[in-house]
Amino acid sequence: MESKKMEEEEEEKAEFEESEIEYVSYGGEHHLPLIMRLVDQELSEPYSIFTYRYFVYLWPQLSFLAFHRGKCVGTVVCKMGEHRNTFRGYIAMLVVIKPYRGRGIATELVARSIKVMMESGCEECSEVEDGTCYFMFV
């Protein structure tokens, strides 16, 4: 019964001001469990710790987290590299927990990652979802 009540509370839209959301760059090992929890909780794709480490250790500057009153409510994890003679950024994981969705948090997380990609020389950014590849030219 307690579990169902928690799920219902989780589904309700969170009340907050946009200015209350704090965005931070990946800051090291202490952020890894937060990213893992969000992705495991919200995405259907199961990842091993090695997958997370692959992204955050090689491209820590491309991962960002969103916090509301100390609670991690969103994250983006990315990479970049050469692809068909183009330097491309890739959005690997993007999560915002349900009560915080539709409020611009994911947009801000992606914007921060793309800004760093552009500063690093990326010519385009892609995301693969359900076998479909989306390109955002930067």
mmCIF file of C-alpha atoms in Angstrom:
data_model
loop_
_atom_site.group_PDB
_atom_site.id
_atom_site.type_symbol
_atom_site.label_atom_id
_atom_site.label_comp_id
_atom_site.label_asym_id
_atom_site.label_seq_id
_atom_site.Cartn_x
_atom_site.Cartn_y
_atom_site.Cartn_z
ATOM 1 C CA MET A 1 0.000 0.000 0.000
ATOM 2 C CA GLU A 2 2.830 2.393 0.902
ATOM 3 C CA SER A 3 4.512 1.675 -2.453
ATOM 4 C CA LYS A 4 1.368 2.644 -4.377
ATOM 5 C CA LYS A 5 1.075 5.909 -2.434
ATOM 6 C CA MET A 6 4.694 6.774 -3.255
ATOM 7 C CA GLU A 7 4.077 6.066 -6.963
ATOM 8 C CA GLU A 8 1.025 8.367 -6.979
ATOM 9 C CA GLU A 9 3.017 11.156 -5.331
ATOM 10 C CA GLU A 10 5.822 10.632 -7.850
ATOM 11 C CA GLU A 11 3.366 11.024 -10.751
ATOM 12 C CA GLU A 12 2.100 14.413 -9.573
ATOM 13 C CA LYS A 13 3.712 17.466 -11.142
ATOM 14 C CA ALA A 14 6.335 19.015 -8.923
ATOM 15 C CA GLU A 15 5.763 22.626 -7.921
ATOM 16 C CA PHE A 16 8.848 24.775 -8.354
ATOM 17 C CA GLU A 17 10.198 27.951 -9.876
ATOM 18 C CA GLU A 18 12.534 27.596 -12.841
ATOM 19 C CA SER A 19 15.206 29.432 -10.847
ATOM 20 C CA GLU A 20 15.132 26.660 -8.220
ATOM 21 C CA ILE A 21 16.672 24.144 -10.636
ATOM 22 C CA GLU A 22 20.449 23.975 -10.309
ATOM 23 C CA TYR A 23 22.410 22.607 -13.270
ATOM 24 C CA VAL A 24 25.858 21.168 -12.641
ATOM 25 C CA SER A 25 28.538 19.512 -14.743
ATOM 26 C CA TYR A 26 29.475 15.942 -13.934
ATOM 27 C CA GLY A 27 31.720 16.334 -10.932
ATOM 28 C CA GLY A 28 33.183 12.891 -10.410
ATOM 29 C CA GLU A 29 32.452 9.531 -8.876
ATOM 30 C CA HIS A 30 29.950 10.944 -6.357
ATOM 31 C CA HIS A 31 27.599 11.839 -9.255
ATOM 32 C CA LEU A 32 27.735 8.402 -10.882
ATOM 33 C CA PRO A 33 25.186 6.704 -8.548
ATOM 34 C CA LEU A 34 22.760 9.592 -9.129
ATOM 35 C CA ILE A 35 22.996 9.206 -12.905
ATOM 36 C CA MET A 36 22.674 5.422 -12.669
ATOM 37 C CA ARG A 37 19.602 5.628 -10.437
ATOM 38 C CA LEU A 38 17.797 8.048 -12.750
ATOM 39 C CA VAL A 39 18.573 6.101 -15.918
ATOM 40 C CA ASP A 40 17.721 2.741 -14.352
ATOM 41 C CA GLN A 41 14.472 4.156 -12.960
ATOM 42 C CA GLU A 42 13.240 5.955 -16.082
ATOM 43 C CA LEU A 43 14.718 4.277 -19.185
ATOM 44 C CA SER A 44 13.928 0.802 -20.459
ATOM 45 C CA GLU A 45 17.484 0.076 -21.609
ATOM 46 C CA PRO A 46 19.526 -1.642 -18.875
ATOM 47 C CA TYR A 47 23.133 -0.450 -18.669
ATOM 48 C CA SER A 48 26.064 -1.885 -16.749
ATOM 49 C CA ILE A 49 28.299 0.298 -14.630
ATOM 50 C CA PHE A 50 30.953 -0.074 -17.334
ATOM 51 C CA THR A 51 28.699 1.690 -19.859
ATOM 52 C CA TYR A 52 28.180 4.627 -17.529
ATOM 53 C CA ARG A 53 31.881 4.831 -16.775
ATOM 54 C CA TYR A 54 32.737 4.705 -20.479
ATOM 55 C CA PHE A 55 30.786 7.911 -21.057
ATOM 56 C CA VAL A 56 31.532 9.881 -17.899
ATOM 57 C CA TYR A 57 35.238 9.068 -17.750
ATOM 58 C CA LEU A 58 35.984 9.799 -21.413
ATOM 59 C CA TRP A 59 33.629 12.790 -21.808
ATOM 60 C CA PRO A 60 32.850 14.131 -18.317
ATOM 61 C CA GLN A 61 32.437 17.657 -19.705
ATOM 62 C CA LEU A 62 29.403 16.472 -21.736
ATOM 63 C CA SER A 63 27.389 15.140 -18.795
ATOM 64 C CA PHE A 64 25.138 17.386 -16.725
ATOM 65 C CA LEU A 65 22.758 16.909 -13.813
ATOM 66 C CA ALA A 66 19.739 18.956 -12.696
ATOM 67 C CA PHE A 67 18.933 19.322 -8.997
ATOM 68 C CA HIS A 68 15.897 20.654 -7.180
ATOM 69 C CA ARG A 69 16.438 21.327 -3.492
ATOM 70 C CA GLY A 70 19.285 18.805 -3.406
ATOM 71 C CA LYS A 71 17.399 16.066 -5.245
ATOM 72 C CA CYS A 72 18.740 14.944 -8.633
ATOM 73 C CA VAL A 73 15.793 15.253 -11.038
ATOM 74 C CA GLY A 74 17.460 15.006 -14.440
ATOM 75 C CA THR A 75 20.618 14.110 -16.315
ATOM 76 C CA VAL A 76 22.141 14.005 -19.775
ATOM 77 C CA VAL A 77 25.107 11.815 -20.733
ATOM 78 C CA CYS A 78 26.875 12.332 -24.057
ATOM 79 C CA LYS A 79 29.992 11.569 -26.057
ATOM 80 C CA MET A 80 31.698 12.914 -29.144
ATOM 81 C CA GLY A 81 34.000 11.604 -31.811
ATOM 82 C CA GLU A 82 34.719 11.090 -35.480
ATOM 83 C CA HIS A 83 31.887 9.583 -37.544
ATOM 84 C CA ARG A 84 32.040 9.384 -41.351
ATOM 85 C CA ASN A 85 34.582 12.192 -41.598
ATOM 86 C CA THR A 86 32.500 14.420 -39.327
ATOM 87 C CA PHE A 87 33.167 15.281 -35.692
ATOM 88 C CA ARG A 88 29.834 14.404 -34.109
ATOM 89 C CA GLY A 89 28.319 14.630 -30.663
ATOM 90 C CA TYR A 90 25.971 11.894 -29.494
ATOM 91 C CA ILE A 91 23.306 12.076 -26.791
ATOM 92 C CA ALA A 92 23.412 8.678 -25.103
ATOM 93 C CA MET A 93 21.064 9.147 -22.142
ATOM 94 C CA LEU A 94 18.573 11.876 -21.305
ATOM 95 C CA VAL A 95 16.320 11.560 -18.277
ATOM 96 C CA VAL A 96 14.025 13.834 -16.293
ATOM 97 C CA ILE A 97 11.873 12.208 -13.631
ATOM 98 C CA LYS A 98 8.149 12.334 -14.321
ATOM 99 C CA PRO A 99 7.034 15.069 -11.893
ATOM 100 C CA TYR A 100 9.560 17.446 -13.470
ATOM 101 C CA ARG A 101 8.885 16.751 -17.140
ATOM 102 C CA GLY A 102 7.487 19.317 -19.539
ATOM 103 C CA ARG A 103 9.143 22.208 -17.747
ATOM 104 C CA GLY A 104 12.251 22.742 -19.894
ATOM 105 C CA ILE A 105 14.748 20.794 -17.800
ATOM 106 C CA ALA A 106 15.671 18.319 -20.560
ATOM 107 C CA THR A 107 15.959 21.186 -23.032
ATOM 108 C CA GLU A 108 18.386 22.994 -20.743
ATOM 109 C CA LEU A 109 20.434 19.834 -20.113
ATOM 110 C CA VAL A 110 20.747 19.177 -23.858
ATOM 111 C CA ALA A 111 21.543 22.838 -24.581
ATOM 112 C CA ARG A 112 24.412 22.756 -22.101
ATOM 113 C CA SER A 113 25.827 19.570 -23.641
ATOM 114 C CA ILE A 114 25.501 20.887 -27.193
ATOM 115 C CA LYS A 115 27.210 24.141 -26.198
ATOM 116 C CA VAL A 116 30.246 22.171 -24.977
ATOM 117 C CA MET A 117 30.138 20.013 -28.127
ATOM 118 C CA MET A 118 30.175 23.135 -30.304
ATOM 119 C CA GLU A 119 33.038 24.635 -28.309
ATOM 120 C CA SER A 120 34.913 21.340 -28.839
ATOM 121 C CA GLY A 121 34.460 21.444 -32.613
ATOM 122 C CA CYS A 122 31.485 19.135 -33.165
ATOM 123 C CA GLU A 123 29.742 19.732 -36.476
ATOM 124 C CA GLU A 124 26.565 17.842 -35.616
ATOM 125 C CA CYS A 125 24.866 15.997 -32.800
ATOM 126 C CA SER A 126 22.767 12.857 -33.015
ATOM 127 C CA GLU A 127 20.534 10.767 -30.824
ATOM 128 C CA VAL A 128 19.491 7.223 -31.582
ATOM 129 C CA GLU A 129 16.080 6.147 -30.334
ATOM 130 C CA ASP A 130 14.178 3.013 -31.347
ATOM 131 C CA GLY A 131 16.488 2.502 -34.313
ATOM 132 C CA THR A 132 15.832 5.992 -35.686
ATOM 133 C CA CYS A 133 18.651 8.466 -35.846
ATOM 134 C CA TYR A 134 17.904 12.133 -35.288
ATOM 135 C CA PHE A 135 20.413 14.790 -36.288
ATOM 136 C CA MET A 136 20.709 18.253 -34.867
ATOM 137 C CA PHE A 137 23.193 20.339 -36.762
ATOM 138 C CA VAL A 138 25.112 22.647 -34.511
#
